[in-house]
XYZ file of C-alpha atoms in Angstrom:
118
model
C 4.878 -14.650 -4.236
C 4.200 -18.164 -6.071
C 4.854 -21.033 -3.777
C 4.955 -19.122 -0.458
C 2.630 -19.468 2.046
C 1.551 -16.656 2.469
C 1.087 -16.709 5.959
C 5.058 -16.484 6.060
C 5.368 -13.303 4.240
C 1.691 -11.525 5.857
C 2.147 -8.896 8.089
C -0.182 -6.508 9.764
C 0.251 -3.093 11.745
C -1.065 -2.428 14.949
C -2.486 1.202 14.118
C -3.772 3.551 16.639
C -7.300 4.037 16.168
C -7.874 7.364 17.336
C -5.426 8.319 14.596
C -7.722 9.520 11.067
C -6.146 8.099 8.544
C -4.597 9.938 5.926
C -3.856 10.454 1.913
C -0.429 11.767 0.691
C -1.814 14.280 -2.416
C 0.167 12.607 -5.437
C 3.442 14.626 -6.367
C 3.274 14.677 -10.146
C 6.035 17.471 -10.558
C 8.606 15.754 -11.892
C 7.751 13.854 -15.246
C 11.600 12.040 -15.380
C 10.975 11.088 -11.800
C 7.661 9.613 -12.401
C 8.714 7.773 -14.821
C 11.464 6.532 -13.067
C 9.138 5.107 -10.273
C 6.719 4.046 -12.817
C 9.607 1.247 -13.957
C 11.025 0.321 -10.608
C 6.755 -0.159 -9.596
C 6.432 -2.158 -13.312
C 9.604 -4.173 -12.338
C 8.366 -5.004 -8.451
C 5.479 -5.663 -9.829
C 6.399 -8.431 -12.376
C 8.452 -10.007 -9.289
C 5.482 -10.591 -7.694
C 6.569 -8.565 -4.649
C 3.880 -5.568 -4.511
C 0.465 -5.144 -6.138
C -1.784 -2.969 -6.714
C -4.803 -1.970 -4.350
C -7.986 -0.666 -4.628
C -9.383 1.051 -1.861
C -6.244 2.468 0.029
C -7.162 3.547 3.785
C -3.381 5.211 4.075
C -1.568 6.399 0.967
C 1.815 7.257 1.105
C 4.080 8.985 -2.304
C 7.134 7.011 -3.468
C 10.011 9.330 -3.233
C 13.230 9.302 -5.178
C 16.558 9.461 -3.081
C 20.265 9.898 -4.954
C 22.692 6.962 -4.659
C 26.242 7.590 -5.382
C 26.265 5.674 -8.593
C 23.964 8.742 -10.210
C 20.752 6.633 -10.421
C 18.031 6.732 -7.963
C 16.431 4.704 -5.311
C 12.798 4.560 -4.824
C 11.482 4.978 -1.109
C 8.122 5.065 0.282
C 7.364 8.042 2.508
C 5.512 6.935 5.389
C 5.832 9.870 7.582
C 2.233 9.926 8.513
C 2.035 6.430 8.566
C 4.262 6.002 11.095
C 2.827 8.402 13.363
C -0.076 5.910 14.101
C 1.907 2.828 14.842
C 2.829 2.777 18.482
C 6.473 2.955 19.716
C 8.292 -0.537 20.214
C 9.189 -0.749 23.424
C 12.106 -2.931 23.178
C 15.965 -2.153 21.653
C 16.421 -3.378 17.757
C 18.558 -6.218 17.498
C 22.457 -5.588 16.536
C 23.223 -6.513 13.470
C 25.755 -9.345 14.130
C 22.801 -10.974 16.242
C 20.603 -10.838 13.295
C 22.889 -12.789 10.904
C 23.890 -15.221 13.528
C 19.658 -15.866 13.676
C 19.758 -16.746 9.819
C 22.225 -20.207 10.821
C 19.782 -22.680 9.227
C 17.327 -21.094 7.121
C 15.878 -22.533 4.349
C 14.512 -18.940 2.923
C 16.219 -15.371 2.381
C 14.796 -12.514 1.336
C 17.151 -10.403 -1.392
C 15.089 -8.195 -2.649
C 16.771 -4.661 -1.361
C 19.769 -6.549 -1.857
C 19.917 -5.715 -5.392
C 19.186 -2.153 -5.402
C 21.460 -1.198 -2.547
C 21.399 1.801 0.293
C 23.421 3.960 -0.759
């Protein structure tokens, strides 16, 4: 994103070697669908807050979940992904710890903010 450093917004994943990587086949069954991701990608895109890459090493589909409103929300399905990340071995923080962390901050990501959980 313009005018971040982007060693604030990098991360990486500690991935289990051992683990062979692997390619989600791409689910093109649903032309509304597809075209559904296609804009929310287009949109993301514009923001600045994905882009695209060339030489995957994991690829994972977007899926399409139902919100209550009767539109959709695009999720990533990183099932196999997520098999080759070790286990944290320390609890998540609760959530009123979390927001009594952001006291102070100069930056806030709101990104999922707009498109909701539910």
């Amino acid at each position: 994103m313009e005018g971040i450093n982007p060693a604030v917004i990098t991360h990486h994943l500690n991935l289990d070697p051992t683990i062979r990587h692997v390619k989600q086949k791409n689910d093109t069954s649903n032309l509304r669908k597809r075209k559904i991701i296609q804009g929310d990608m287009n949109k993301l895109s514009t923001a600045g807050h994905i882009r695209e890459i060339q030489f995957p090493e994991w690829l994972s589909n977007m899926v399409l979940v139902p919100k209550t409103s009767e539109k959709w929300r695009m999720c990533i399905d990183f099932q196999d992904l997520n098999k080759a990340c070790p286990k944290d071995f320390y609890p998540l923080p609760r959530i009123d710890q979390l927001v009594d962390s952001m006291f102070g901050c100069e930056l806030l990501s709101m990104m999922d903010a707009s498109q909701e959980y539910h």
